[in-house]
Each structure stands twice: as structure tokens, then as C-alpha cells.
Amino acid sequence: MIKIKRVYESSSENDGFRILVDRIWPRGVSKEKADLDAWMKEIAPTNDLRKWFSHDPKKWNEFENRYKNELKDKSELINEIKDIEKDKGKVTLIYSAKDKEHNNAVVLEHTLRKL
């Protein structure tokens, strides 16, 4: 099972294996509070795409398409997450964006669920 959760929400045993999928460490969060098992910043959108998107919902569709194209070149990391899911049963993709509907973890979750 793959799910997503904001880093600012409390962790729980139900999260399973917690992976931060942002390129930049979340502001104001200690490593202890984040309670992560891994940080895969390489799977996050490139800096250029991240800066272009700037969490603007009007750019969402184009961001989603561009990020999906970037993910095609990251099959090794995608496979790693799928292997963790097989091994641990649950994987929670952790992100820091305020917008729960328009962020890279949403795109990544949809991509992983299709596999």
C-alpha cells in the first residue's frame, strides 16, 4: 500500500516505511520529528521544474505532465520504492507542501499505484 502524508502531521505505526520525497528539507522540522526511514530527494522534481511550478494550482496539469516525464528516467528509484512496499507492506510518501492536492507526492503516488 502506498499513501501520502504531510511531514507536519504526526507519524504513526500505520505509516509503515516513511520516505521523504522532497528535494529540500522541510522548514522547521527536526530529523527526530520527521521520523523518516529514508529521504529520496533524487525522486523529487528537478530544481527547474520545482521553481517553475512554484505550487501554483493553475500550472498543475502541466506540472503533472512534466514531472511524469522526469519520473520515466527514475525507474531505478521507482523500483526501489515498489520493492520496499513488497517487503514492508506499507509505504508513506512524505511531503511538505501546504497544498494537499497539488504537489509532487500526489503525482508520485499515482505513478506508483499504476505499477
mmCIF file with all atom_site columns, C-alpha atoms in Angstrom:
data_model
loop_
_atom_site.group_PDB
_atom_site.id
_atom_site.type_symbol
_atom_site.label_atom_id
_atom_site.label_alt_id
_atom_site.label_comp_id
_atom_site.label_asym_id
_atom_site.label_entity_id
_atom_site.label_seq_id
_atom_site.pdbx_PDB_ins_code
_atom_site.Cartn_x
_atom_site.Cartn_y
_atom_site.Cartn_z
_atom_site.occupancy
_atom_site.B_iso_or_equiv
_atom_site.pdbx_formal_charge
_atom_site.auth_seq_id
_atom_site.auth_comp_id
_atom_site.auth_asym_id
_atom_site.auth_atom_id
_atom_site.pdbx_PDB_model_num
ATOM 1   C CA . MET A 1 1   ? 0.000  0.000  0.000   1.00 0.00 ? 1   MET A CA 1
ATOM 2   C CA . ILE A 1 2   ? 1.283  3.444  -0.988  1.00 0.00 ? 2   ILE A CA 1
ATOM 3   C CA . LYS A 1 3   ? -0.072 6.599  0.631   1.00 0.00 ? 3   LYS A CA 1
ATOM 4   C CA . ILE A 1 4   ? 0.984  10.198 1.184   1.00 0.00 ? 4   ILE A CA 1
ATOM 5   C CA . LYS A 1 5   ? 1.189  12.417 4.254   1.00 0.00 ? 5   LYS A CA 1
ATOM 6   C CA . ARG A 1 6   ? 2.471  15.866 5.162   1.00 0.00 ? 6   ARG A CA 1
ATOM 7   C CA . VAL A 1 7   ? 5.643  15.905 7.211   1.00 0.00 ? 7   VAL A CA 1
ATOM 8   C CA . TYR A 1 8   ? 3.930  18.275 9.660   1.00 0.00 ? 8   TYR A CA 1
ATOM 9   C CA . GLU A 1 9   ? 1.408  15.575 10.625  1.00 0.00 ? 9   GLU A CA 1
ATOM 10  C CA . SER A 1 10  ? 2.354  13.182 13.419  1.00 0.00 ? 10  SER A CA 1
ATOM 11  C CA . SER A 1 11  ? 3.844  9.889  12.370  1.00 0.00 ? 11  SER A CA 1
ATOM 12  C CA . SER A 1 12  ? 2.100  6.657  13.271  1.00 0.00 ? 12  SER A CA 1
ATOM 13  C CA . GLU A 1 13  ? 2.795  2.942  13.109  1.00 0.00 ? 13  GLU A CA 1
ATOM 14  C CA . ASN A 1 14  ? 0.179  2.774  10.362  1.00 0.00 ? 14  ASN A CA 1
ATOM 15  C CA . ASP A 1 15  ? 2.530  4.779  8.103   1.00 0.00 ? 15  ASP A CA 1
ATOM 16  C CA . GLY A 1 16  ? 4.832  1.827  7.557   1.00 0.00 ? 16  GLY A CA 1
ATOM 17  C CA . PHE A 1 17  ? 8.077  2.838  5.829   1.00 0.00 ? 17  PHE A CA 1
ATOM 18  C CA . ARG A 1 18  ? 8.260  6.656  5.664   1.00 0.00 ? 18  ARG A CA 1
ATOM 19  C CA . ILE A 1 19  ? 10.085 8.251  2.710   1.00 0.00 ? 19  ILE A CA 1
ATOM 20  C CA . LEU A 1 20  ? 10.573 11.999 2.313   1.00 0.00 ? 20  LEU A CA 1
ATOM 21  C CA . VAL A 1 21  ? 10.140 12.727 -1.409  1.00 0.00 ? 21  VAL A CA 1
ATOM 22  C CA . ASP A 1 22  ? 11.052 16.445 -1.420  1.00 0.00 ? 22  ASP A CA 1
ATOM 23  C CA . ARG A 1 23  ? 14.327 17.825 -2.757  1.00 0.00 ? 23  ARG A CA 1
ATOM 24  C CA . ILE A 1 24  ? 14.609 20.345 0.085   1.00 0.00 ? 24  ILE A CA 1
ATOM 25  C CA . TRP A 1 25  ? 14.398 19.537 3.798   1.00 0.00 ? 25  TRP A CA 1
ATOM 26  C CA . PRO A 1 26  ? 11.088 20.766 5.298   1.00 0.00 ? 26  PRO A CA 1
ATOM 27  C CA . ARG A 1 27  ? 11.328 24.092 7.082   1.00 0.00 ? 27  ARG A CA 1
ATOM 28  C CA . GLY A 1 28  ? 11.145 23.937 10.868  1.00 0.00 ? 28  GLY A CA 1
ATOM 29  C CA . VAL A 1 29  ? 11.163 20.131 11.150  1.00 0.00 ? 29  VAL A CA 1
ATOM 30  C CA . SER A 1 30  ? 13.855 18.264 13.060  1.00 0.00 ? 30  SER A CA 1
ATOM 31  C CA . LYS A 1 31  ? 15.046 14.868 11.899  1.00 0.00 ? 31  LYS A CA 1
ATOM 32  C CA . GLU A 1 32  ? 13.564 13.364 15.044  1.00 0.00 ? 32  GLU A CA 1
ATOM 33  C CA . LYS A 1 33  ? 10.146 14.915 14.474  1.00 0.00 ? 33  LYS A CA 1
ATOM 34  C CA . ALA A 1 34  ? 10.132 13.898 10.803  1.00 0.00 ? 34  ALA A CA 1
ATOM 35  C CA . ASP A 1 35  ? 10.613 10.268 11.880  1.00 0.00 ? 35  ASP A CA 1
ATOM 36  C CA . LEU A 1 36  ? 11.767 9.133  8.426   1.00 0.00 ? 36  LEU A CA 1
ATOM 37  C CA . ASP A 1 37  ? 13.129 5.831  7.239   1.00 0.00 ? 37  ASP A CA 1
ATOM 38  C CA . ALA A 1 38  ? 14.587 7.347  4.060   1.00 0.00 ? 38  ALA A CA 1
ATOM 39  C CA . TRP A 1 39  ? 14.990 10.594 2.154   1.00 0.00 ? 39  TRP A CA 1
ATOM 40  C CA . MET A 1 40  ? 14.828 10.166 -1.625  1.00 0.00 ? 40  MET A CA 1
ATOM 41  C CA . LYS A 1 41  ? 15.478 13.700 -2.787  1.00 0.00 ? 41  LYS A CA 1
ATOM 42  C CA . GLU A 1 42  ? 16.589 12.362 -6.189  1.00 0.00 ? 42  GLU A CA 1
ATOM 43  C CA . ILE A 1 43  ? 12.998 11.295 -6.970  1.00 0.00 ? 43  ILE A CA 1
ATOM 44  C CA . ALA A 1 44  ? 11.672 14.804 -6.385  1.00 0.00 ? 44  ALA A CA 1
ATOM 45  C CA . PRO A 1 45  ? 11.111 17.162 -9.321  1.00 0.00 ? 45  PRO A CA 1
ATOM 46  C CA . THR A 1 46  ? 14.224 18.869 -10.650 1.00 0.00 ? 46  THR A CA 1
ATOM 47  C CA . ASN A 1 47  ? 15.014 22.292 -9.224  1.00 0.00 ? 47  ASN A CA 1
ATOM 48  C CA . ASP A 1 48  ? 13.994 23.903 -12.522 1.00 0.00 ? 48  ASP A CA 1
ATOM 49  C CA . LEU A 1 49  ? 10.594 22.198 -12.530 1.00 0.00 ? 49  LEU A CA 1
ATOM 50  C CA . ARG A 1 50  ? 10.039 22.836 -8.833  1.00 0.00 ? 50  ARG A CA 1
ATOM 51  C CA . LYS A 1 51  ? 10.820 26.536 -9.205  1.00 0.00 ? 51  LYS A CA 1
ATOM 52  C CA . TRP A 1 52  ? 8.715  26.857 -12.360 1.00 0.00 ? 52  TRP A CA 1
ATOM 53  C CA . PHE A 1 53  ? 5.687  25.241 -10.687 1.00 0.00 ? 53  PHE A CA 1
ATOM 54  C CA . SER A 1 54  ? 6.013  27.304 -7.508  1.00 0.00 ? 54  SER A CA 1
ATOM 55  C CA . HIS A 1 55  ? 2.936  25.457 -6.131  1.00 0.00 ? 55  HIS A CA 1
ATOM 56  C CA . ASP A 1 56  ? 0.654  27.377 -8.486  1.00 0.00 ? 56  ASP A CA 1
ATOM 57  C CA . PRO A 1 57  ? -2.543 25.297 -8.980  1.00 0.00 ? 57  PRO A CA 1
ATOM 58  C CA . LYS A 1 58  ? -3.034 26.983 -12.386 1.00 0.00 ? 58  LYS A CA 1
ATOM 59  C CA . LYS A 1 59  ? 0.141  25.195 -13.556 1.00 0.00 ? 59  LYS A CA 1
ATOM 60  C CA . TRP A 1 60  ? -0.910 21.833 -12.093 1.00 0.00 ? 60  TRP A CA 1
ATOM 61  C CA . ASN A 1 61  ? -1.740 19.942 -15.298 1.00 0.00 ? 61  ASN A CA 1
ATOM 62  C CA . GLU A 1 62  ? 1.493  20.989 -16.976 1.00 0.00 ? 62  GLU A CA 1
ATOM 63  C CA . PHE A 1 63  ? 3.493  20.266 -13.820 1.00 0.00 ? 63  PHE A CA 1
ATOM 64  C CA . GLU A 1 64  ? 1.944  16.813 -13.595 1.00 0.00 ? 64  GLU A CA 1
ATOM 65  C CA . ASN A 1 65  ? 2.892  16.030 -17.216 1.00 0.00 ? 65  ASN A CA 1
ATOM 66  C CA . ARG A 1 66  ? 6.435  17.355 -16.843 1.00 0.00 ? 66  ARG A CA 1
ATOM 67  C CA . TYR A 1 67  ? 7.033  15.509 -13.580 1.00 0.00 ? 67  TYR A CA 1
ATOM 68  C CA . LYS A 1 68  ? 5.706  12.242 -15.040 1.00 0.00 ? 68  LYS A CA 1
ATOM 69  C CA . ASN A 1 69  ? 8.221  12.676 -17.862 1.00 0.00 ? 69  ASN A CA 1
ATOM 70  C CA . GLU A 1 70  ? 11.006 13.173 -15.325 1.00 0.00 ? 70  GLU A CA 1
ATOM 71  C CA . LEU A 1 71  ? 9.911  10.038 -13.463 1.00 0.00 ? 71  LEU A CA 1
ATOM 72  C CA . LYS A 1 72  ? 10.423 7.965  -16.633 1.00 0.00 ? 72  LYS A CA 1
ATOM 73  C CA . ASP A 1 73  ? 14.175 8.497  -16.129 1.00 0.00 ? 73  ASP A CA 1
ATOM 74  C CA . LYS A 1 74  ? 13.997 7.448  -12.474 1.00 0.00 ? 74  LYS A CA 1
ATOM 75  C CA . SER A 1 75  ? 12.857 3.853  -12.894 1.00 0.00 ? 75  SER A CA 1
ATOM 76  C CA . GLU A 1 76  ? 15.553 2.599  -10.501 1.00 0.00 ? 76  GLU A CA 1
ATOM 77  C CA . LEU A 1 77  ? 14.133 4.729  -7.681  1.00 0.00 ? 77  LEU A CA 1
ATOM 78  C CA . ILE A 1 78  ? 10.558 3.801  -8.594  1.00 0.00 ? 78  ILE A CA 1
ATOM 79  C CA . ASN A 1 79  ? 11.534 0.127  -8.432  1.00 0.00 ? 79  ASN A CA 1
ATOM 80  C CA . GLU A 1 80  ? 13.231 0.703  -5.086  1.00 0.00 ? 80  GLU A CA 1
ATOM 81  C CA . ILE A 1 81  ? 10.016 2.120  -3.614  1.00 0.00 ? 81  ILE A CA 1
ATOM 82  C CA . LYS A 1 82  ? 7.978  -0.757 -5.059  1.00 0.00 ? 82  LYS A CA 1
ATOM 83  C CA . ASP A 1 83  ? 10.472 -3.247 -3.543  1.00 0.00 ? 83  ASP A CA 1
ATOM 84  C CA . ILE A 1 84  ? 10.137 -1.535 -0.152  1.00 0.00 ? 84  ILE A CA 1
ATOM 85  C CA . GLU A 1 85  ? 6.352  -1.764 -0.482  1.00 0.00 ? 85  GLU A CA 1
ATOM 86  C CA . LYS A 1 86  ? 6.600  -5.512 -1.206  1.00 0.00 ? 86  LYS A CA 1
ATOM 87  C CA . ASP A 1 87  ? 8.943  -6.001 1.740   1.00 0.00 ? 87  ASP A CA 1
ATOM 88  C CA . LYS A 1 88  ? 7.265  -3.723 4.326   1.00 0.00 ? 88  LYS A CA 1
ATOM 89  C CA . GLY A 1 89  ? 3.650  -3.782 3.130   1.00 0.00 ? 89  GLY A CA 1
ATOM 90  C CA . LYS A 1 90  ? 3.085  -0.041 3.618   1.00 0.00 ? 90  LYS A CA 1
ATOM 91  C CA . VAL A 1 91  ? 4.989  2.970  2.309   1.00 0.00 ? 91  VAL A CA 1
ATOM 92  C CA . THR A 1 92  ? 4.085  6.557  3.110   1.00 0.00 ? 92  THR A CA 1
ATOM 93  C CA . LEU A 1 93  ? 5.460  9.256  0.826   1.00 0.00 ? 93  LEU A CA 1
ATOM 94  C CA . ILE A 1 94  ? 6.178  12.277 2.989   1.00 0.00 ? 94  ILE A CA 1
ATOM 95  C CA . TYR A 1 95  ? 5.986  15.812 1.575   1.00 0.00 ? 95  TYR A CA 1
ATOM 96  C CA . SER A 1 96  ? 5.968  19.339 2.982   1.00 0.00 ? 96  SER A CA 1
ATOM 97  C CA . ALA A 1 97  ? 3.756  21.360 0.599   1.00 0.00 ? 97  ALA A CA 1
ATOM 98  C CA . LYS A 1 98  ? 0.738  23.116 2.109   1.00 0.00 ? 98  LYS A CA 1
ATOM 99  C CA . ASP A 1 99  ? -1.468 22.156 -0.825  1.00 0.00 ? 99  ASP A CA 1
ATOM 100 C CA . LYS A 1 100 ? -2.541 18.547 -0.280  1.00 0.00 ? 100 LYS A CA 1
ATOM 101 C CA . GLU A 1 101 ? -3.879 18.142 -3.827  1.00 0.00 ? 101 GLU A CA 1
ATOM 102 C CA . HIS A 1 102 ? -1.191 19.835 -5.941  1.00 0.00 ? 102 HIS A CA 1
ATOM 103 C CA . ASN A 1 103 ? 2.236  18.517 -5.014  1.00 0.00 ? 103 ASN A CA 1
ATOM 104 C CA . ASN A 1 104 ? 4.841  16.063 -6.283  1.00 0.00 ? 104 ASN A CA 1
ATOM 105 C CA . ALA A 1 105 ? 3.866  13.325 -3.806  1.00 0.00 ? 105 ALA A CA 1
ATOM 106 C CA . VAL A 1 106 ? 0.394  13.155 -5.400  1.00 0.00 ? 106 VAL A CA 1
ATOM 107 C CA . VAL A 1 107 ? 1.919  12.552 -8.847  1.00 0.00 ? 107 VAL A CA 1
ATOM 108 C CA . LEU A 1 108 ? 4.397  10.030 -7.474  1.00 0.00 ? 108 LEU A CA 1
ATOM 109 C CA . GLU A 1 109 ? 1.692  8.151  -5.576  1.00 0.00 ? 109 GLU A CA 1
ATOM 110 C CA . HIS A 1 110 ? -0.469 7.879  -8.713  1.00 0.00 ? 110 HIS A CA 1
ATOM 111 C CA . THR A 1 111 ? 2.519  6.688  -10.714 1.00 0.00 ? 111 THR A CA 1
ATOM 112 C CA . LEU A 1 112 ? 3.409  4.007  -8.161  1.00 0.00 ? 112 LEU A CA 1
ATOM 113 C CA . ARG A 1 113 ? -0.160 2.768  -7.847  1.00 0.00 ? 113 ARG A CA 1
ATOM 114 C CA . LYS A 1 114 ? -0.357 2.166  -11.602 1.00 0.00 ? 114 LYS A CA 1
ATOM 115 C CA . LEU A 1 115 ? 2.577  -0.267 -11.454 1.00 0.00 ? 115 LEU A CA 1
#
